[in-house]
PDB file of C-alpha atoms in Angstrom:
ATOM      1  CA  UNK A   1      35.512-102.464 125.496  1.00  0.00           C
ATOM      2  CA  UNK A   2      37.829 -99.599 127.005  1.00  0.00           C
ATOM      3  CA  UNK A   3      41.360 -98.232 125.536  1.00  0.00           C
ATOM      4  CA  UNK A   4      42.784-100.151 128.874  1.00  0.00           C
ATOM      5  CA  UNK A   5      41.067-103.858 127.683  1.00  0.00           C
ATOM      6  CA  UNK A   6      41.610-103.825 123.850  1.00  0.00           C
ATOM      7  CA  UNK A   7      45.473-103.281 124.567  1.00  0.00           C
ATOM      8  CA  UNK A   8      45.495-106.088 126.876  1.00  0.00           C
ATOM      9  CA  UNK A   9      43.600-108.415 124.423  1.00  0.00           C
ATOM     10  CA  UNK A  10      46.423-106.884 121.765  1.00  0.00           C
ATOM     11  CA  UNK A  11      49.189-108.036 123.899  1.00  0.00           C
ATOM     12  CA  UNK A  12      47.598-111.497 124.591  1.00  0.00           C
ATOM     13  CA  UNK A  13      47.135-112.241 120.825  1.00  0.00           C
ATOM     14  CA  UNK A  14      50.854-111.084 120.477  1.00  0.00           C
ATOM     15  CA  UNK A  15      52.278-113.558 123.274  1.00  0.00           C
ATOM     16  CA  UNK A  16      49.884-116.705 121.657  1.00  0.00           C
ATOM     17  CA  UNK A  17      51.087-115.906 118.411  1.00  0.00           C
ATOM     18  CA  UNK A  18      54.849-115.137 119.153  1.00  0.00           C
ATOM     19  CA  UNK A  19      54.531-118.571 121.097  1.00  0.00           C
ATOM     20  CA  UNK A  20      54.247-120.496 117.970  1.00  0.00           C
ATOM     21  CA  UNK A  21      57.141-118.833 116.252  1.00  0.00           C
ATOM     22  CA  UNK A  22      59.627-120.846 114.753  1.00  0.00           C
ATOM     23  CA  UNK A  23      62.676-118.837 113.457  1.00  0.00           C
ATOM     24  CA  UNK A  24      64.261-115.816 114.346  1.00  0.00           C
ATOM     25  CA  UNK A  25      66.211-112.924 111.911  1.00  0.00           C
ATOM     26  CA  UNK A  26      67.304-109.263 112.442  1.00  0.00           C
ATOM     27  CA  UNK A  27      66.660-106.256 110.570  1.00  0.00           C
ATOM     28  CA  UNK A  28      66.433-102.611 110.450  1.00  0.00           C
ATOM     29  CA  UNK A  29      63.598-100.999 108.801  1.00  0.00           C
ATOM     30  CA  UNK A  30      64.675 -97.023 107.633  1.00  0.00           C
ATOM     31  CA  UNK A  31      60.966 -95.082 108.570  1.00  0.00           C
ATOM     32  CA  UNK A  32      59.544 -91.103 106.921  1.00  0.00           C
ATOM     33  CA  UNK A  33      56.206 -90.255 107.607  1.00  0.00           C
ATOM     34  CA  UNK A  34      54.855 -86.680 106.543  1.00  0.00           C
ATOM     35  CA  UNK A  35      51.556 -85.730 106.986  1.00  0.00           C
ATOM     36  CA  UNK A  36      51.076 -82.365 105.459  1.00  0.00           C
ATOM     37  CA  UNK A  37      48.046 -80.127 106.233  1.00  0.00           C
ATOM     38  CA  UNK A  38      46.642 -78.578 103.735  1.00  0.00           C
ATOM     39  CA  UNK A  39      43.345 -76.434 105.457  1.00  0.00           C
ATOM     40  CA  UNK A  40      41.592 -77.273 108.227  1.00  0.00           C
ATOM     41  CA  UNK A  41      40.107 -80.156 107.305  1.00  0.00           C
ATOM     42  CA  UNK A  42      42.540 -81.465 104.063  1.00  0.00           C
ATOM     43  CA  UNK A  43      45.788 -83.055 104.192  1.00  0.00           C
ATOM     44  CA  UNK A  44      48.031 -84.852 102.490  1.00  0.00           C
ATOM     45  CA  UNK A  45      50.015 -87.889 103.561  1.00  0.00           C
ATOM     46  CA  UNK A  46      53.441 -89.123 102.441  1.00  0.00           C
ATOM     47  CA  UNK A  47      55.174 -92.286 103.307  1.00  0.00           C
ATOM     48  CA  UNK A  48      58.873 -93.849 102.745  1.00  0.00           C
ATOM     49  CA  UNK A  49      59.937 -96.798 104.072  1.00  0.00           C
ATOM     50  CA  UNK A  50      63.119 -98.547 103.303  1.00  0.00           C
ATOM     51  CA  UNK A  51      63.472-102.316 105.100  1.00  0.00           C
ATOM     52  CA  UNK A  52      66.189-104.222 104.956  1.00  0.00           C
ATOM     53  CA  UNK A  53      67.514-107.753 106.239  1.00  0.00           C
ATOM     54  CA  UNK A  54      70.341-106.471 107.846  1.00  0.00           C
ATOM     55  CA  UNK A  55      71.453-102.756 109.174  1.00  0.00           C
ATOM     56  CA  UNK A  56      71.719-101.184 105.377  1.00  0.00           C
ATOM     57  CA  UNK A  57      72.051-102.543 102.289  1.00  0.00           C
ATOM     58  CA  UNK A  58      70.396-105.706 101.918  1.00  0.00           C
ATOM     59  CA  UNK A  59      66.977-104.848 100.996  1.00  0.00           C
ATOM     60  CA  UNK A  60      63.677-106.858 101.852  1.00  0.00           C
ATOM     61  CA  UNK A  61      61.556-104.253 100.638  1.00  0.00           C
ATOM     62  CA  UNK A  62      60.725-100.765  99.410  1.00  0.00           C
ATOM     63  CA  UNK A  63      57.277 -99.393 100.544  1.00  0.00           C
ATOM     64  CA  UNK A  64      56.162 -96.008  99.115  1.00  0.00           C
ATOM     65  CA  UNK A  65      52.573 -94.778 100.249  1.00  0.00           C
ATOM     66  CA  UNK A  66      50.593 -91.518  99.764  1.00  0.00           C
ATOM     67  CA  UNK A  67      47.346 -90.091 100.454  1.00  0.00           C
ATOM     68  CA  UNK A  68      44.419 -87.842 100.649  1.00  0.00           C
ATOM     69  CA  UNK A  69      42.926 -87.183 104.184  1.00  0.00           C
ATOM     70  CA  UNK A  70      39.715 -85.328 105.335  1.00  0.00           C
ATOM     71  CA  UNK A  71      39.294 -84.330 109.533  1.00  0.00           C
ATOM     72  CA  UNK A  72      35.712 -85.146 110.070  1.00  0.00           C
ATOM     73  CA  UNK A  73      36.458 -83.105 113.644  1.00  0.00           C
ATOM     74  CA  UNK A  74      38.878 -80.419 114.417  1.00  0.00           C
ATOM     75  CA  UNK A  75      42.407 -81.740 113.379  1.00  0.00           C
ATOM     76  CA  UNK A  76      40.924 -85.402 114.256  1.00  0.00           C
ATOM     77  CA  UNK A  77      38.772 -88.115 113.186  1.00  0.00           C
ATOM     78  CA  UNK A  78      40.792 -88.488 109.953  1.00  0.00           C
ATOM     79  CA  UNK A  79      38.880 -90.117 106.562  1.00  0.00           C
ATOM     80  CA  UNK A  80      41.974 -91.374 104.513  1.00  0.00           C
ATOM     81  CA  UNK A  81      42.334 -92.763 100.785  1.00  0.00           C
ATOM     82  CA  UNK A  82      45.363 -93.724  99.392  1.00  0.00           C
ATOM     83  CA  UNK A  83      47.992 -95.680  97.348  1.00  0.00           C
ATOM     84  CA  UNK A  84      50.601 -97.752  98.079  1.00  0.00           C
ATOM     85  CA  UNK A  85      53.882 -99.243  95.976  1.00  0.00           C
ATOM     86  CA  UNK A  86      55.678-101.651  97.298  1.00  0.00           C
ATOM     87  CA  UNK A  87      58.955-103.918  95.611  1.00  0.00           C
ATOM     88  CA  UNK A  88      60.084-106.852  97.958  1.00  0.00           C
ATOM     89  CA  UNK A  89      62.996-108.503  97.221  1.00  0.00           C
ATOM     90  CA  UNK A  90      62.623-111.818  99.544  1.00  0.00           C
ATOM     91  CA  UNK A  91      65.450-114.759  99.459  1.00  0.00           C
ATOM     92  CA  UNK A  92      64.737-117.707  97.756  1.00  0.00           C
ATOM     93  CA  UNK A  93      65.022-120.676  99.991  1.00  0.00           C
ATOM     94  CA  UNK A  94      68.261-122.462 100.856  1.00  0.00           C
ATOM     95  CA  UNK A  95      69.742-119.785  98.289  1.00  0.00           C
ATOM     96  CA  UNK A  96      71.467-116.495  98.369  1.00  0.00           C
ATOM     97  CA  UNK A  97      69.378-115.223  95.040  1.00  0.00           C
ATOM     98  CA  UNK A  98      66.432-113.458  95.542  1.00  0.00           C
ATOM     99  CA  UNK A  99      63.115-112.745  93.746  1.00  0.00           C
ATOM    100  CA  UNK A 100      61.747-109.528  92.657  1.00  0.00           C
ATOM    101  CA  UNK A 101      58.508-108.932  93.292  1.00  0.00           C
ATOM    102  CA  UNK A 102      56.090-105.536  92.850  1.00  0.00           C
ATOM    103  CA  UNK A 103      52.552-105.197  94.727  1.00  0.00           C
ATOM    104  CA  UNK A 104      50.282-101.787  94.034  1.00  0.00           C
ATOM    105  CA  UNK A 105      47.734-101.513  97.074  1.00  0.00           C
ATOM    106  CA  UNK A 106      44.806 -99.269  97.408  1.00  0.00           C
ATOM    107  CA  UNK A 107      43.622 -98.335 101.126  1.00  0.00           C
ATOM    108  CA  UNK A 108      40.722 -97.098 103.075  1.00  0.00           C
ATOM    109  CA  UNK A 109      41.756 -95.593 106.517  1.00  0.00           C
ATOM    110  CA  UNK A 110      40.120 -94.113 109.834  1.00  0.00           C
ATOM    111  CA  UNK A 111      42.188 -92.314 112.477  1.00  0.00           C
ATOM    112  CA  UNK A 112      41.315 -91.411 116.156  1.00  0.00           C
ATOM    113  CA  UNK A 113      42.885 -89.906 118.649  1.00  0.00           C
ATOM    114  CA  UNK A 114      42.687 -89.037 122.089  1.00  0.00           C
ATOM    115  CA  UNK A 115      44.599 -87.875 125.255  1.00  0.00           C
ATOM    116  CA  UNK A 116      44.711 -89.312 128.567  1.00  0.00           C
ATOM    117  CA  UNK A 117      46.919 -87.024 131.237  1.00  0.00           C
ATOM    118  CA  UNK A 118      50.343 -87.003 129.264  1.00  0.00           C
ATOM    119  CA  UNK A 119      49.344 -90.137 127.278  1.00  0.00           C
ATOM    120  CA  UNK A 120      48.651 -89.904 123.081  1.00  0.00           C
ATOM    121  CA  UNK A 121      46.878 -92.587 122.302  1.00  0.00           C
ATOM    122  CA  UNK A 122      46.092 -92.952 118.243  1.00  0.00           C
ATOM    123  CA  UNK A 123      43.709 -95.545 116.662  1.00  0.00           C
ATOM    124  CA  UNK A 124      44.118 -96.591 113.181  1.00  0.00           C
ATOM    125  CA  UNK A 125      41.440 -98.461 110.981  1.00  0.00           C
ATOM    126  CA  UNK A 126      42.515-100.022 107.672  1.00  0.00           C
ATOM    127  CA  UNK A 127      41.380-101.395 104.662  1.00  0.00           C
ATOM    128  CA  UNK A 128      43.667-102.528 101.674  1.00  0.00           C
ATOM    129  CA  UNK A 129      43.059-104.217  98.276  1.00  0.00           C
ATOM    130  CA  UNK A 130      46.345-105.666  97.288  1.00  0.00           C
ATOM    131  CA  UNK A 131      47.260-106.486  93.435  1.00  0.00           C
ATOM    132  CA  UNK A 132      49.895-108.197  93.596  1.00  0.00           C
ATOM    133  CA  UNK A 133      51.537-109.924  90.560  1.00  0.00           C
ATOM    134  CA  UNK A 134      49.240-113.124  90.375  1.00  0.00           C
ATOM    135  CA  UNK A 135      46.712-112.411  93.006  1.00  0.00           C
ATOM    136  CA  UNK A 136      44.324-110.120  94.637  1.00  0.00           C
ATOM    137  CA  UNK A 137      43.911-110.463  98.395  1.00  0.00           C
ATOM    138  CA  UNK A 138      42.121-108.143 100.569  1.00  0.00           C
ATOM    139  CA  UNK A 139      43.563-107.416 104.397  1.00  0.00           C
ATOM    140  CA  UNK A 140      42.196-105.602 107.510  1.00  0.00           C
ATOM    141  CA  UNK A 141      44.678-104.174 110.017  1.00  0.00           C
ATOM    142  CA  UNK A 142      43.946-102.342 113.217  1.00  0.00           C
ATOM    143  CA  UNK A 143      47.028-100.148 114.733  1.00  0.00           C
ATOM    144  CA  UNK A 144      46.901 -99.039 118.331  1.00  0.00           C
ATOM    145  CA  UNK A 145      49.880 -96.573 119.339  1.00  0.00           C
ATOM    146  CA  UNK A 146      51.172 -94.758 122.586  1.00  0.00           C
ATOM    147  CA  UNK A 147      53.067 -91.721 123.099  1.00  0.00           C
ATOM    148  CA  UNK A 148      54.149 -90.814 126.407  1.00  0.00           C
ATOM    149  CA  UNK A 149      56.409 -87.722 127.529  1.00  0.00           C
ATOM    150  CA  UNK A 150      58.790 -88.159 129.669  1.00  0.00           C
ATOM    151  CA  UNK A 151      61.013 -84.841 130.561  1.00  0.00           C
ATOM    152  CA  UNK A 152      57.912 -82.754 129.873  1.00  0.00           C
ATOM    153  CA  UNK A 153      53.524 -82.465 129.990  1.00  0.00           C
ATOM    154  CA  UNK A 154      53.124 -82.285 126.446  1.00  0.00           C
ATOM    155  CA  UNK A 155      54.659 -83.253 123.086  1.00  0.00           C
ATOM    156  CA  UNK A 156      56.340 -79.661 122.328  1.00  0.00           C
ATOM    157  CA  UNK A 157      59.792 -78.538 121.347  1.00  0.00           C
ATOM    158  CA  UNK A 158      63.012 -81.122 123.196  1.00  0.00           C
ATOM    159  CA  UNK A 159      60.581 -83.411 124.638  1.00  0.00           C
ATOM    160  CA  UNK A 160      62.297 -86.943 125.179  1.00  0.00           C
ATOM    161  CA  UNK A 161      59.330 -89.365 125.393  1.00  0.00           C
ATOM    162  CA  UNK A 162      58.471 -92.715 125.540  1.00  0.00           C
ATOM    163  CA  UNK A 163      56.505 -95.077 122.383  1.00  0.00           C
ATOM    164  CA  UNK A 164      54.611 -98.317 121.592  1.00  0.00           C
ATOM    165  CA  UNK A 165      52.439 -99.538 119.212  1.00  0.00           C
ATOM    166  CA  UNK A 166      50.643-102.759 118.477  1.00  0.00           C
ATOM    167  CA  UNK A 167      49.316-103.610 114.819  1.00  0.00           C
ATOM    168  CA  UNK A 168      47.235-107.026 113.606  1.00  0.00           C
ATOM    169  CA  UNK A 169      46.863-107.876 109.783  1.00  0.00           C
ATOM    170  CA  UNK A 170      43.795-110.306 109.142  1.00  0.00           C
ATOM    171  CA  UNK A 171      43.150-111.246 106.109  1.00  0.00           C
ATOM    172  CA  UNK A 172      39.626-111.573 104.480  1.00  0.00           C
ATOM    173  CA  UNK A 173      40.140-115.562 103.215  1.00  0.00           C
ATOM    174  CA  UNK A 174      42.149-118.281 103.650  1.00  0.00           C
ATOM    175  CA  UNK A 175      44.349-118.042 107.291  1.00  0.00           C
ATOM    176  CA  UNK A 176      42.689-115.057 108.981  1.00  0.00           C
ATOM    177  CA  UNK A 177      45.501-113.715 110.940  1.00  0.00           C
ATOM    178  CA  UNK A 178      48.203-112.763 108.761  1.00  0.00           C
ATOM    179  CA  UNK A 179      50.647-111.332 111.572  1.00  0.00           C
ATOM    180  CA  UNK A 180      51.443-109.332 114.517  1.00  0.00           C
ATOM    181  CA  UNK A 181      53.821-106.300 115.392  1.00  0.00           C
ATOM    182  CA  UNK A 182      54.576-105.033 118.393  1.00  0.00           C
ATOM    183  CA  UNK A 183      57.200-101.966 119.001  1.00  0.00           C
ATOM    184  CA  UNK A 184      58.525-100.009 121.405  1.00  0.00           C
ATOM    185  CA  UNK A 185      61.716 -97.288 121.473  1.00  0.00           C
ATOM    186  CA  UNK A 186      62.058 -93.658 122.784  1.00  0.00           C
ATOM    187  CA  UNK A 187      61.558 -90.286 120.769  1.00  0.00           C
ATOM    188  CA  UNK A 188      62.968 -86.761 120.509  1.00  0.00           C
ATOM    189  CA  UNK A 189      60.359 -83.396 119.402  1.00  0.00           C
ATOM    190  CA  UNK A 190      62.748 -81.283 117.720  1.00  0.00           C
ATOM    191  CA  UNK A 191      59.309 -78.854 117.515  1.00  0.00           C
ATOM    192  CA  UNK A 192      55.657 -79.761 118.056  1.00  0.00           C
ATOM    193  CA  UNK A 193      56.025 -80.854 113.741  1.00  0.00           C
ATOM    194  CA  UNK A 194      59.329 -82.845 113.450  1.00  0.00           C
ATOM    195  CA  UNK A 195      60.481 -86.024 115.840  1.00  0.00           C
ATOM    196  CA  UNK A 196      62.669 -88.962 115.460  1.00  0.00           C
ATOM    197  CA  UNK A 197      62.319 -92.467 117.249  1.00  0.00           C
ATOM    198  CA  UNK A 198      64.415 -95.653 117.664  1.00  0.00           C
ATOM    199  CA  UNK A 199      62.881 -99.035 118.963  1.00  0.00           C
ATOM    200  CA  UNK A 200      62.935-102.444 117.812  1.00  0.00           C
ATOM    201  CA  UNK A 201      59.876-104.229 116.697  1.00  0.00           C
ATOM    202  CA  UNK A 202      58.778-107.790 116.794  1.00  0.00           C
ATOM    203  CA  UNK A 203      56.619-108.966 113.970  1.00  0.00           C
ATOM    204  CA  UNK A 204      55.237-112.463 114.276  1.00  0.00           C
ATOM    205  CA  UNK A 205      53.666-114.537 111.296  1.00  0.00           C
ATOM    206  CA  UNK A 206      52.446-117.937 111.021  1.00  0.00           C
ATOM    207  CA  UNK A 207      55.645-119.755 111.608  1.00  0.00           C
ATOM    208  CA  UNK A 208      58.089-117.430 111.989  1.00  0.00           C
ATOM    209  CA  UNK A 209      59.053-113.897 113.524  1.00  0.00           C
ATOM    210  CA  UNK A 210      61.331-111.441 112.996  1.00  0.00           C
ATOM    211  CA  UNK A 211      63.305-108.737 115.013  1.00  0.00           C
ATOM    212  CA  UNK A 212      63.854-105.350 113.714  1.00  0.00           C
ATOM    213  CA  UNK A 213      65.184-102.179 114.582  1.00  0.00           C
ATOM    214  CA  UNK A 214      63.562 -99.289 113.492  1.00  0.00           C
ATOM    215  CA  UNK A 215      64.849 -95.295 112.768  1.00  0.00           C
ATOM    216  CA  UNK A 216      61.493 -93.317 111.969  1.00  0.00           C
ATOM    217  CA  UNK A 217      61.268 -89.682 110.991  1.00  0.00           C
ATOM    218  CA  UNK A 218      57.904 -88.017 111.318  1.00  0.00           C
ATOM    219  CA  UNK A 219      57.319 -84.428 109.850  1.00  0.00           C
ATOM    220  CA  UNK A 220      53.886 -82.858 110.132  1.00  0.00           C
ATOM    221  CA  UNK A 221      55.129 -79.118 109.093  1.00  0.00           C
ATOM    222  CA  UNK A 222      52.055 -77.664 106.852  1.00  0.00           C
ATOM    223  CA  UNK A 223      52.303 -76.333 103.202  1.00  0.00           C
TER     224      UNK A 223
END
């Protein structure tokens, strides 16, 4: 199967499933991803993300993730393992209280990337073990992400471009697919190691789906 056919069959499980959705909110999910190189081989990953159910200040959830990456290739081909914190603070139903929950996850991940004329095209492989308060539950998600520019050939300094992604979460037991998210927004390079992008994401579950907005910052400047 090419690049071309596993995003179609990515969109098509995103339409079946967003057909089946049943209720409709809006949030906006605050985004920082560094990725820190270390040699030429190490690096070192570092994630915040701060989600909430509304613009700011109503918080669904607090994600903090780091890890240890090795390039099997020449700044590609990335071997990942890492950690992940996350507190959620979801609504209790037909109430205005909420609950406060804390999961600690542990991930295996593969990255790939290749380039196609001016398109960036990045596949993600992972693997998390998730101990959450009560339970242990074991997920696979695949991410699949474009990056086009627009004003110039390459991703380098004040290039305006264009980017998607598409992610599915299966789980390993009970109801296999666990949800859907599809994105897209435009992006600013302020150099080839910092950019900024706004979009709106759609993430679909069993029987419902949300909206959100998104403001990520991603800042790849080495020790």
């Amino acid at each position: 199967m090419n690049k071309l056919q596993s995003f179609c069959l990515l969109l098509v499980l995103f339409l079946a499933t967003n057909a089946n959705a049943q209720k409709t909110d809006v949030g906006n999910w605050f985004l920082y991803f560094g990725n820190q190189k270390i040699n030429d081989r190490w690096n070192f990953h570092n994630e915040v993300q701060y989600r909430n159910y509304n613009f700011a200040g109503d918080l669904e959830q607090l994600l903090l993730r780091t890890g240890i990456g090795y390039n099997l290739s020449e700044n590609n081909n990335n071997l990942l393992l890492g950690y992940a914190y996350i507190h959620s603070e979801p609504y209790i139903a037909g109430t205005d209280e909420k609950l406060n929950t804390n999961e600690h996850r542990i991930f295996q991940q593969f990255i790939t990337k290749q380039q196609f004329g001016r398109v960036n095209i990045q596949h993600r492989y992972r693997f998390e073990q998730r101990f959450l308060e009560d339970d242990f539950k074991m997920r696979a998600r695949y991410f699949l992400s474009l990056n086009i520019p627009i004003n110039k050939k390459e991703m380098d300094k004040n290039t305006i471009y264009a980017s998607a992604y598409n992610e599915i979460f299966i789980n390993t037991e009970g109801n296999y697919f666990d949800r859907d998210r599809i994105y897209g927004g435009l992006g600013y390079c302020f150099s080839k190691s910092l950019k900024m992008e706004l979009g709106v994401m759609s993430q679909i579950q069993q029987n419902s789906s949300r909206t959100q907005f998104q403001i990520m910052f991603f800042n790849s400047l080495p020790f």
